[in-house]
Structure formats: structure tokens, C-alpha cells
Amino acid sequence: MDENKILAEKFGMKTVDDIGSFPFVQDRISLAPYAFAKQRKLLPIDQDEHTITVAVADPLDVDGLEELRLLLKKAVHPIYCPHPMIEWAIERCYHQKEGETEQLFSDLETGKKTEEKETAEGYDLLEKADQNPVIRMLNAMILEAIQQGASDIHFEPTDEGLSIRYRIDGCLQKRPSPPKEYQIQILTRIKVMAKMDIAEHRLPQDGRIKLRHGGREIDFRVSTLPTVHGERIVLRILDKGNILLGLDRIGMESHILKAFRKLVQMPEGIVLVTGPTGSGKTTTLYSAIGEINDLGTNIITIEDPVEYKLAGISQMNVNPKIELNFARGLRHILRQDPDVIMIGEIRDKETAEIAIQASLTGHLVLSTLHTNDAPAALTRLADMGIEPYLLASSILGVLAQRLVRQICPLCKKAYTPSEKECAELGVEPKGPFYRGEGCAHCFQMGYKGRHAIYELMPVGGKIKSQVLKSQDAGELRKVALAEGMRTLFEQGVELVALGITTSAELLRVTKMDQGEL
């Protein structure tokens, strides 16, 4: 039972569990300074002619209510609300307004200045304190990218100035550029925050930044690259609030989910997840680990780099500077008595051989490969020099996956597909297809969010026999299809028919596989 709620009821204070329907929260109105609301864990949520209604997480915080009364010059009426709900409401009310970043750039170009004030590392992006123009611009861009669900921010120097692009749902989208005179200062500011050498402009560098956004911490992986126009910087946004972990939460069809769960619960062997960069392979592996993580299982991972920290699991970064690669790290992991090993990626023969040896000596190994489909994973390992009998005896199964963009639900419209479009998908023109026309909700793209499609190839008797005969991807694919494997493309066609994605998006994502259909 919530002790603060019991206190509130004892004092005769009204209690509510959800303040999302109150006017100030719905309309994103913020009367009190953000730092004050966050520190005191309170938020004005409604008012009448004489009184302001305030949601409080601490019913004993009389001083905070008195400060708010003096600040707003009105009587305050407190009601109790749980702290997590107030945190959510504060983040909503103090969210950056749409177009605020572009307006800031415009104001700076027209000469509006602000008082300079340095900001400490790890500050809160929602804090609206006075800052110098460079910090304000960078904060505005980062905040806008987070609010729009971007996975990366690209800062690219050009002849015209600094080009800004956000990667949203896997596709880059152009955003307004800051004034050209601030270009070098913005890039230097990023390097300072990431603890990079600001005097080094000739060599690539890597770093990390940790910031807060309301009630949660967000990490950024930073990479610089020297180009002819200056240093190009990419920020990878690692927001735990956006990651869905759990095999039942990542969009697997029921029959694939059942079969994949069976594979990752095996005591030994190798399970591979394949697909291009950004297709969600790491999320799938983390979800698989979550299924088997318990006190009786020793799970160790080696990654490049560790993107999300998982409770109860030992995670290790590779470090080329000290010659700690996947193969060397894997050898040391095997001395730590692991039950399950996750390898970020099998890149070479040495790593593959150690992984296979581990699987043959009683360990479950999870890893990724960069191949177009599931059968090609076995071909890739054979090309690395792994003997066919080792592949047949160690590989339990291969999961290939892609992420297709979903049609925006607010601007979704039906249309009649052409014969050519139906022929490309291999379907009869029976019902309507759907597409997004573009609206403010999806930033005129017609898509909002992504949906995964999967192709699972368990390595059973017939696949093993084929591997021993030939490791050709085409032949393996024929056997897998005969065994009941459904392709990425076939699952994508179903999503098109259901109005979840478009035929153009499916063909964009699976075009590498079409020659083999």
C-alpha cells in the first residue's frame, strides 16, 4: 500500500491515480518553473477564479505548496497523485513545442541574444535555464529528436552550412539547419560533452554522453569522422524508454514465437539472428536472454559496444585499443563458467570456431550475422572456413528479420492497387491496399512506428543433410521452404493485406531477397 496515499487520506486530501485528463496536463500548460516542479514533485493541473489545483506526491510538503502560493499569487488546493504519474505529467507539460527548434534558429539569426551560462554534464534537457546560444541550439535539436522518436542525429558540415538530419523509423529526415556561424561551436560542444579531444580533427573519435529527460536517463553514443568540409558527427540515441524487450512484445507471429522460444531454451548449441544494421537483431537477442535469465543461469555477453545494461547479466565491451576483440574476450568468458554466451557479432573464422567449440562443450551461444536471409547464414559461416560437419552439429536455428514502417493511423487511406503492384507482391487484386497521406503526427511521411517481420529456419534433419552435401544458400533455401519455412517477403505481404504497411515499404526492405523468390 502507498504510504503517502494513506497519509493523504488521513489528512482528508483527495487522491487520484491519473491526472492525464486535467486541463493543464491535456493542454500542456506549465505555470511553475520546471526545476521547482521536478524538485518538489508537484504540478499545477487546474484552476478557477481564486484557486489553483495542485497534484502532489508528498502530502507533507507544506513548504512547497506555500512557495507555489507565493509564486502564483493564488490559493492552492492540493490533491494527492502517485509520484510516477506526476513525473509523466511534468514531462508532458514541459515538452518542447513543435517548431520551437526552428524558431530558436530564426531568433539567433535575427540577432536575439541570451545570457551565457555554462551547463554541467548530465543536465536535464527539459530545464529551461538561461544558456548560451550554442547550448540552447544543441539542447533544442536533441530534445526535438527524442520527442520525434529518432534513433540517430546526423550533423554533417557542407559548403552551405551544417546539415541536420534525424533517422526516424529507419529513414533519414532533413531538419532546419542552425546559423552557419555556430557550426564549429556546436560540433565542439558535442565533443566536449562526449569527453573527446577537441584539438583532434584528423582522426575519427568515439565517445558517450549521458543526459536526463524528465524522469529518465538517456545515453548517446557519439562518433566523429573527418570529411573535406569538417568533422561529421553522429549521435546514436540509446533511450531505454523506447526499447521493447520480451519475445512476446516484438511482433513475432505465434508459430515463430513458439519455435524460437524452444530454440533459446536448449541447453547447448548456437542460435543466430541475421539482418542488416538497424533491423532489431540486438533487441531480439536481449529479449531472448530475458526469457532464460534466472538466478540459476550464468549469462555473459560480449558486445561492440554494450548498448543497454541488463539486470543480472554480465556484459563486456570489446576494446580494439587494448586488443580485446570478440575472439580474445570469448576465450576468457569460457573460463567464467557460463551457461549462456551472447556474442554481439561473428565477424571472423576465429570467433566462429570458438563459438562452435563452446556450443559443443555444453554452452548455449546466441549471436548475429549480417546476411540477407536465414539460409545464407550457414553459407557465410562455410565461406569463413567452418567445416560443414561442425555447422550441422552445432547450429540449432537461424532467425532472419527486418523492420518495415507502419502506416500512420491518423492519415491512413484506402486505395485500389494497380495490376503491376499486385504482380510485384504475387497476389490477386481482391481488396483495397492502404497508404498514409502525410500529416503533422507523422511529419508528412505517411508512416509512424515500425513492425518486425521474421523468417525462422530451424536446423533439423533435412537441413543438416543438405549442409553436409552443399552449403549453397539457394539449395538450403529450397529445403527450408519444403520444411515449412515462411519467408520475410511472405510475412510482409500479409502485413500489406492487413493494412499495416505498404507494398512500396515492403519492397524497399526486402528487395535484396527478391532475386531468390
XYZ file of C-alpha atoms in Angstrom:
517
model
C 0.000 0.000 0.000
C 1.247 3.508 -0.865
C 2.229 5.156 2.459
C 1.860 8.678 1.050
C -1.641 7.837 -0.166
C -2.577 6.600 3.315
C -1.268 9.877 4.777
C -3.198 11.930 2.222
C -6.453 10.118 3.027
C -5.779 10.555 6.755
C -5.484 14.333 6.225
C -8.731 14.341 4.201
C -6.879 15.105 0.946
C -8.488 13.981 -2.299
C -6.490 11.237 -4.056
C -6.344 10.431 -7.789
C -4.298 7.829 -9.678
C -4.370 9.563 -13.089
C -4.153 13.301 -13.811
C -3.918 12.961 -17.599
C -7.460 14.300 -18.096
C -6.937 17.525 -16.116
C -6.907 20.692 -18.302
C -3.310 21.815 -17.711
C -1.952 18.337 -18.483
C -4.106 17.911 -21.590
C -3.163 21.377 -22.923
C 0.481 21.129 -21.761
C 0.298 24.285 -19.620
C 3.190 24.821 -17.195
C 2.698 27.537 -14.572
C 5.576 26.697 -12.234
C 9.289 26.602 -13.188
C 10.358 23.134 -14.335
C 13.157 22.791 -11.740
C 10.730 23.674 -8.943
C 8.036 21.225 -10.113
C 10.598 18.436 -10.530
C 12.293 19.007 -7.168
C 9.067 19.358 -5.181
C 7.255 16.589 -7.112
C 4.166 18.735 -7.650
C 2.328 20.152 -10.650
C -0.487 22.703 -11.100
C -3.202 20.886 -13.060
C -6.304 23.118 -12.973
C -7.574 26.477 -11.731
C -10.671 28.555 -11.157
C -11.043 32.241 -10.416
C -9.459 32.085 -6.967
C -7.728 28.678 -6.565
C -5.140 26.524 -8.324
C -5.444 22.752 -8.037
C -2.032 21.148 -7.480
C -1.148 17.451 -7.755
C 1.412 16.494 -5.102
C 3.357 13.283 -4.497
C 4.270 14.241 -0.915
C 1.227 15.281 1.182
C 3.584 16.592 3.896
C 5.361 19.113 1.636
C 3.719 22.196 3.150
C 6.737 24.386 2.290
C 6.486 23.523 -1.401
C 2.788 24.426 -1.505
C 3.475 27.703 0.313
C 6.249 28.601 -2.167
C 3.880 27.838 -5.036
C 1.160 30.036 -3.472
C 3.586 32.945 -3.205
C 4.882 32.313 -6.723
C 1.460 32.179 -8.409
C -0.237 34.663 -6.029
C -3.274 32.403 -5.668
C -4.618 29.973 -3.110
C -3.588 26.368 -3.765
C -5.717 23.253 -3.343
C -3.569 20.076 -3.138
C -4.680 16.631 -4.259
C -2.559 13.506 -3.947
C -1.232 11.629 -7.007
C 1.465 8.887 -7.153
C 4.966 10.107 -7.999
C 5.376 8.161 -11.319
C 2.179 9.748 -12.658
C 3.327 13.232 -11.661
C 6.703 12.629 -13.359
C 4.899 11.623 -16.557
C 2.670 14.710 -16.395
C 5.633 17.033 -15.745
C 7.450 15.629 -18.782
C 4.325 16.154 -20.895
C 3.690 19.723 -19.713
C 7.292 20.840 -20.244
C 7.766 19.116 -23.595
C 9.320 21.276 -26.285
C 6.623 22.701 -28.569
C 6.550 21.768 -32.265
C 8.641 24.155 -34.346
C 10.469 25.560 -31.311
C 13.875 24.461 -32.644
C 13.314 26.213 -35.971
C 12.081 29.354 -34.166
C 15.217 29.348 -31.986
C 17.470 29.213 -35.080
C 15.485 32.090 -36.602
C 15.739 34.192 -33.439
C 19.501 33.712 -33.268
C 19.917 34.654 -36.932
C 17.972 37.871 -36.357
C 20.283 38.817 -33.513
C 18.383 37.868 -30.355
C 20.991 37.081 -27.691
C 20.786 35.273 -24.380
C 22.885 35.437 -21.257
C 25.727 32.924 -21.305
C 25.794 30.285 -18.598
C 27.778 27.045 -18.654
C 25.903 23.813 -18.031
C 27.152 20.794 -16.091
C 27.387 17.349 -17.616
C 24.311 15.173 -17.172
C 21.864 18.090 -17.045
C 18.140 17.769 -17.750
C 17.106 18.648 -21.303
C 13.726 19.933 -20.095
C 15.374 22.536 -17.826
C 14.705 25.974 -19.370
C 17.523 27.877 -17.632
C 19.331 30.714 -19.402
C 22.134 29.291 -21.525
C 24.420 30.487 -24.249
C 23.110 30.135 -27.828
C 25.213 27.066 -28.684
C 23.932 25.086 -25.690
C 20.348 26.173 -26.367
C 20.538 25.139 -30.026
C 22.099 21.767 -29.300
C 19.631 21.073 -26.489
C 16.725 22.008 -28.747
C 17.892 19.642 -31.505
C 18.492 16.744 -29.122
C 15.148 17.289 -27.395
C 13.313 17.505 -30.724
C 14.947 14.281 -31.934
C 13.979 12.424 -28.733
C 10.392 13.673 -28.886
C 10.076 12.619 -32.527
C 11.373 9.114 -31.779
C 14.661 9.443 -33.697
C 17.360 6.789 -33.291
C 20.224 8.954 -34.616
C 21.083 12.614 -35.176
C 23.433 13.411 -38.083
C 25.489 16.638 -38.008
C 27.095 16.961 -41.453
C 29.188 20.000 -42.487
C 28.604 21.150 -46.081
C 29.514 24.156 -48.244
C 26.237 25.800 -47.248
C 26.493 25.126 -43.514
C 25.668 22.385 -41.031
C 23.143 19.864 -42.364
C 20.947 18.282 -39.661
C 19.107 15.000 -40.238
C 17.221 12.681 -37.871
C 16.807 8.957 -38.514
C 13.167 8.220 -37.710
C 11.740 4.731 -38.271
C 14.893 3.777 -40.167
C 14.835 6.674 -42.670
C 16.774 9.958 -42.575
C 14.690 13.144 -42.490
C 16.047 16.659 -43.057
C 15.609 19.263 -40.350
C 16.294 23.032 -40.251
C 19.971 23.983 -40.109
C 21.372 26.263 -37.386
C 23.013 29.572 -38.362
C 26.308 28.882 -40.156
C 28.399 30.962 -37.748
C 27.572 28.497 -34.934
C 28.621 25.355 -36.852
C 32.089 24.861 -35.331
C 30.877 25.762 -31.828
C 28.054 23.182 -31.973
C 30.399 20.413 -33.102
C 32.959 21.384 -30.447
C 30.253 21.406 -27.779
C 29.299 17.818 -28.695
C 32.944 16.727 -28.457
C 33.317 18.368 -25.043
C 30.185 16.627 -23.746
C 31.457 13.278 -25.095
C 34.896 13.821 -23.464
C 36.696 13.755 -26.813
C 39.910 15.536 -27.775
C 38.644 18.856 -29.177
C 42.051 19.602 -30.710
C 41.994 16.420 -32.823
C 40.275 16.977 -36.184
C 42.141 14.490 -38.403
C 41.229 11.163 -36.761
C 37.818 9.585 -36.049
C 36.823 9.510 -32.373
C 34.184 7.753 -30.278
C 32.559 8.849 -27.035
C 29.427 8.744 -24.915
C 27.100 11.345 -23.395
C 24.609 10.853 -20.565
C 21.723 13.314 -20.180
C 18.368 13.346 -18.425
C 14.944 13.829 -19.974
C 12.426 14.371 -17.214
C 12.403 11.266 -15.062
C 14.684 9.079 -17.180
C 18.330 8.976 -18.222
C 19.257 8.787 -21.908
C 22.653 7.716 -23.230
C 24.146 8.882 -26.523
C 26.873 7.084 -28.456
C 28.927 9.675 -30.331
C 31.062 9.113 -33.432
C 33.128 11.684 -35.351
C 34.507 11.354 -38.873
C 36.842 13.827 -40.623
C 35.461 14.977 -44.020
C 36.558 17.583 -46.544
C 34.090 20.121 -45.099
C 34.835 19.433 -41.427
C 34.046 16.847 -38.796
C 30.875 14.839 -39.344
C 29.247 13.742 -36.070
C 26.521 11.159 -35.479
C 24.722 10.785 -32.144
C 23.077 7.385 -31.587
C 20.220 7.844 -29.099
C 20.025 4.966 -26.616
C 16.684 5.539 -24.914
C 15.574 2.660 -22.711
C 12.086 4.131 -22.730
C 11.755 3.274 -26.430
C 13.042 -0.298 -26.331
C 10.568 -3.166 -26.035
C 12.138 -6.270 -24.519
C 10.379 -9.620 -24.371
C 9.801 -12.117 -27.170
C 6.056 -11.662 -26.844
C 6.398 -7.886 -27.346
C 8.495 -7.627 -30.526
C 5.900 -8.658 -33.095
C 6.639 -12.351 -33.652
C 3.840 -14.471 -35.080
C 2.668 -17.165 -32.659
C 4.149 -20.145 -34.545
C 7.548 -18.429 -34.922
C 7.476 -17.322 -31.278
C 6.806 -20.871 -30.109
C 9.582 -22.356 -32.255
C 12.134 -19.638 -31.386
C 11.427 -19.974 -27.652
C 12.116 -23.681 -27.958
C 15.493 -22.953 -29.587
C 16.699 -20.446 -26.958
C 15.739 -22.794 -24.132
C 18.009 -25.556 -25.437
C 20.963 -26.339 -23.116
C 23.607 -26.150 -25.859
C 24.084 -25.150 -29.471
C 24.134 -21.916 -31.492
C 21.161 -19.691 -32.342
C 21.857 -16.980 -34.923
C 19.909 -13.793 -35.706
C 20.614 -12.207 -39.095
C 19.725 -8.998 -40.858
C 21.205 -5.617 -41.844
C 22.265 -2.932 -39.382
C 19.266 -1.410 -37.643
C 16.934 -4.353 -38.180
C 16.463 -5.037 -34.455
C 18.814 -8.012 -34.022
C 20.179 -6.843 -30.648
C 16.655 -6.241 -29.324
C 15.716 -9.798 -30.310
C 18.806 -11.238 -28.584
C 18.190 -9.176 -25.426
C 14.579 -10.394 -25.438
C 15.762 -13.995 -25.796
C 18.170 -13.544 -22.876
C 15.334 -12.118 -20.805
C 13.378 -15.343 -21.390
C 16.102 -17.532 -19.892
C 17.600 -15.168 -17.296
C 17.252 -16.503 -13.768
C 19.394 -16.957 -10.661
C 20.392 -20.460 -11.725
C 21.789 -19.378 -15.111
C 25.133 -17.640 -15.679
C 24.745 -15.395 -18.741
C 27.680 -13.392 -20.112
C 27.681 -11.156 -23.190
C 30.454 -9.611 -25.271
C 29.300 -6.689 -27.410
C 30.599 -3.831 -29.545
C 29.520 -1.800 -27.658
C 27.104 -2.647 -24.834
C 24.060 -0.559 -25.756
C 21.654 -1.362 -22.927
C 22.583 -2.622 -19.473
C 20.575 -5.664 -18.396
C 19.994 -6.601 -14.751
C 21.523 -9.874 -13.573
C 23.727 -10.315 -16.643
C 27.490 -9.766 -17.021
C 28.130 -7.614 -20.093
C 31.533 -6.932 -21.632
C 32.711 -4.419 -24.236
C 35.264 -5.246 -26.906
C 38.164 -2.773 -26.937
C 40.417 -2.780 -30.039
C 42.816 -0.293 -28.387
C 43.968 -2.991 -25.979
C 43.494 -5.833 -28.496
C 40.364 -7.102 -26.753
C 38.352 -8.440 -29.694
C 35.476 -10.907 -29.800
C 37.735 -13.963 -30.071
C 40.035 -12.983 -27.185
C 37.133 -11.935 -24.966
C 35.280 -15.145 -25.769
C 38.217 -17.274 -24.612
C 38.200 -15.535 -21.230
C 34.413 -15.767 -20.940
C 34.659 -19.556 -21.269
C 36.785 -19.576 -18.085
C 33.957 -17.849 -16.179
C 31.745 -20.966 -16.092
C 28.956 -19.541 -18.325
C 25.731 -21.320 -19.217
C 24.713 -18.877 -21.949
C 27.011 -16.668 -24.051
C 25.845 -13.819 -26.264
C 28.305 -12.636 -28.920
C 27.474 -9.270 -30.471
C 28.524 -10.442 -33.935
C 30.503 -13.296 -35.502
C 32.888 -11.421 -37.808
C 35.724 -13.857 -38.490
C 36.737 -17.516 -38.543
C 38.462 -17.382 -35.141
C 35.348 -16.098 -33.359
C 33.152 -18.598 -35.221
C 35.406 -21.517 -34.257
C 35.439 -20.581 -30.559
C 31.647 -20.137 -30.609
C 31.208 -23.600 -32.146
C 33.612 -25.164 -29.655
C 31.652 -23.524 -26.826
C 28.368 -24.853 -28.192
C 29.782 -28.377 -28.493
C 31.004 -28.354 -24.891
C 27.664 -27.608 -23.251
C 27.007 -23.882 -23.758
C 24.133 -22.094 -25.460
C 25.553 -19.417 -27.778
C 23.485 -16.542 -29.186
C 24.946 -14.298 -31.871
C 24.281 -12.242 -35.014
C 25.440 -12.274 -38.627
C 24.946 -9.816 -41.477
C 23.172 -11.868 -44.164
C 20.079 -11.257 -46.282
C 18.135 -14.309 -45.134
C 18.294 -17.291 -42.799
C 19.802 -19.924 -45.173
C 22.617 -17.537 -46.178
C 23.906 -17.561 -42.575
C 25.157 -21.132 -42.979
C 26.724 -20.215 -46.316
C 28.514 -17.263 -44.698
C 29.988 -19.441 -41.951
C 31.121 -22.007 -44.545
C 32.777 -19.168 -46.507
C 34.672 -18.235 -43.324
C 36.174 -21.713 -43.368
C 33.979 -23.593 -40.893
C 33.696 -27.300 -41.719
C 30.208 -28.488 -42.786
C 30.065 -31.213 -40.109
C 30.639 -28.578 -37.414
C 27.818 -26.443 -38.802
C 25.448 -29.414 -38.918
C 26.214 -30.445 -35.352
C 26.238 -27.011 -33.670
C 23.676 -24.682 -35.310
C 20.211 -25.010 -33.763
C 18.459 -22.447 -35.937
C 18.678 -19.107 -37.741
C 16.243 -16.199 -37.441
C 16.297 -13.519 -40.152
C 14.446 -10.263 -39.556
C 13.601 -6.830 -40.948
C 11.714 -3.768 -39.720
C 9.052 -2.272 -42.000
C 7.492 1.109 -41.347
C 3.842 1.101 -40.291
C 1.244 3.283 -41.984
C 0.355 6.320 -39.860
C -3.070 5.599 -38.310
C -4.172 9.254 -38.456
C -3.726 9.759 -42.215
C -4.294 6.181 -43.405
C -6.370 5.980 -46.606
C -7.547 3.064 -48.752
C -6.810 2.845 -52.482
C -7.169 0.304 -55.282
C -3.781 -1.225 -56.191
C -2.709 -1.462 -59.826
C -2.177 -4.802 -61.561
C 1.562 -4.132 -61.610
C 1.623 -3.547 -57.834
C -0.301 -6.777 -57.212
C 2.006 -8.678 -59.566
C 5.077 -7.432 -57.674
C 3.612 -8.897 -54.491
C 2.364 -12.045 -56.225
C -1.237 -11.552 -55.076
C -4.611 -11.300 -56.767
C -6.264 -7.834 -56.739
C -9.018 -8.685 -54.221
C -9.368 -5.849 -51.714
C -8.019 -2.339 -51.137
C -4.472 -1.503 -50.077
C -3.642 1.341 -47.702
C -1.127 4.172 -47.501
C -0.521 7.271 -45.404
C -1.150 10.655 -46.997
C 1.092 12.531 -44.553
C 0.072 14.618 -41.546
C 1.594 16.515 -38.624
C 1.555 13.355 -36.479
C 3.944 11.521 -38.849
C 5.834 14.659 -40.026
C 4.268 14.314 -43.515
C 5.937 10.931 -44.064
C 2.804 8.738 -44.046
C 4.476 6.280 -41.648
C 4.599 6.122 -37.853
C 6.435 3.359 -35.974
C 7.783 0.052 -37.275
C 6.716 -3.591 -37.327
C 9.070 -6.581 -37.450
C 8.893 -9.436 -39.945
C 10.712 -12.710 -39.301
C 11.977 -15.792 -41.140
C 12.890 -18.739 -38.906
C 14.879 -21.727 -40.149
C 15.319 -24.455 -37.508
C 18.278 -26.649 -38.490
C 16.675 -30.093 -38.408
C 17.473 -33.410 -40.054
C 16.958 -32.476 -43.712
C 18.754 -29.132 -43.360
C 21.685 -30.897 -41.655
C 21.848 -33.420 -44.510
C 21.840 -30.625 -47.070
C 24.605 -28.742 -45.212
C 26.798 -31.846 -45.371
C 26.146 -32.137 -49.128
C 26.336 -28.451 -50.094
C 26.344 -25.105 -48.308
C 24.832 -23.253 -51.266
C 22.237 -20.741 -49.957
C 19.825 -21.434 -52.815
C 19.765 -25.172 -52.161
C 19.414 -24.660 -48.414
C 16.545 -22.269 -49.067
C 14.689 -24.855 -51.177
C 14.967 -27.456 -48.429
C 13.895 -24.951 -45.753
C 10.843 -23.910 -47.786
C 9.918 -27.563 -48.278
C 10.191 -27.965 -44.487
C 7.623 -25.192 -43.991
C 9.727 -22.046 -43.578
C 7.816 -18.855 -44.397
C 9.932 -16.101 -45.952
C 10.293 -12.493 -44.875
C 8.542 -11.438 -48.064
C 5.545 -13.724 -47.469
C 5.030 -12.315 -43.989
C 5.406 -8.805 -45.348
C 2.702 -9.434 -47.952
C 0.350 -10.391 -45.129
C 1.072 -7.064 -43.394
C 0.292 -5.211 -46.639
C -3.023 -7.070 -46.971
C -3.872 -6.211 -43.344
C -3.174 -2.515 -43.939
C -0.234 -2.395 -41.524
C 2.408 -1.398 -44.094
C 2.611 -0.525 -47.797
C 3.798 -2.530 -50.772
C 6.432 0.139 -51.516
C 7.843 -0.188 -47.981
C 7.908 -3.983 -48.163
C 9.736 -3.950 -51.498
C 12.205 -1.352 -50.153
C 13.093 -3.503 -47.146
C 13.151 -6.944 -48.837
C 14.436 -6.022 -52.315
C 17.755 -7.803 -51.675
C 15.874 -11.106 -51.440
C 13.637 -10.807 -54.473
C 16.040 -12.450 -56.898
C 15.729 -15.701 -54.969
C 11.930 -15.852 -54.852
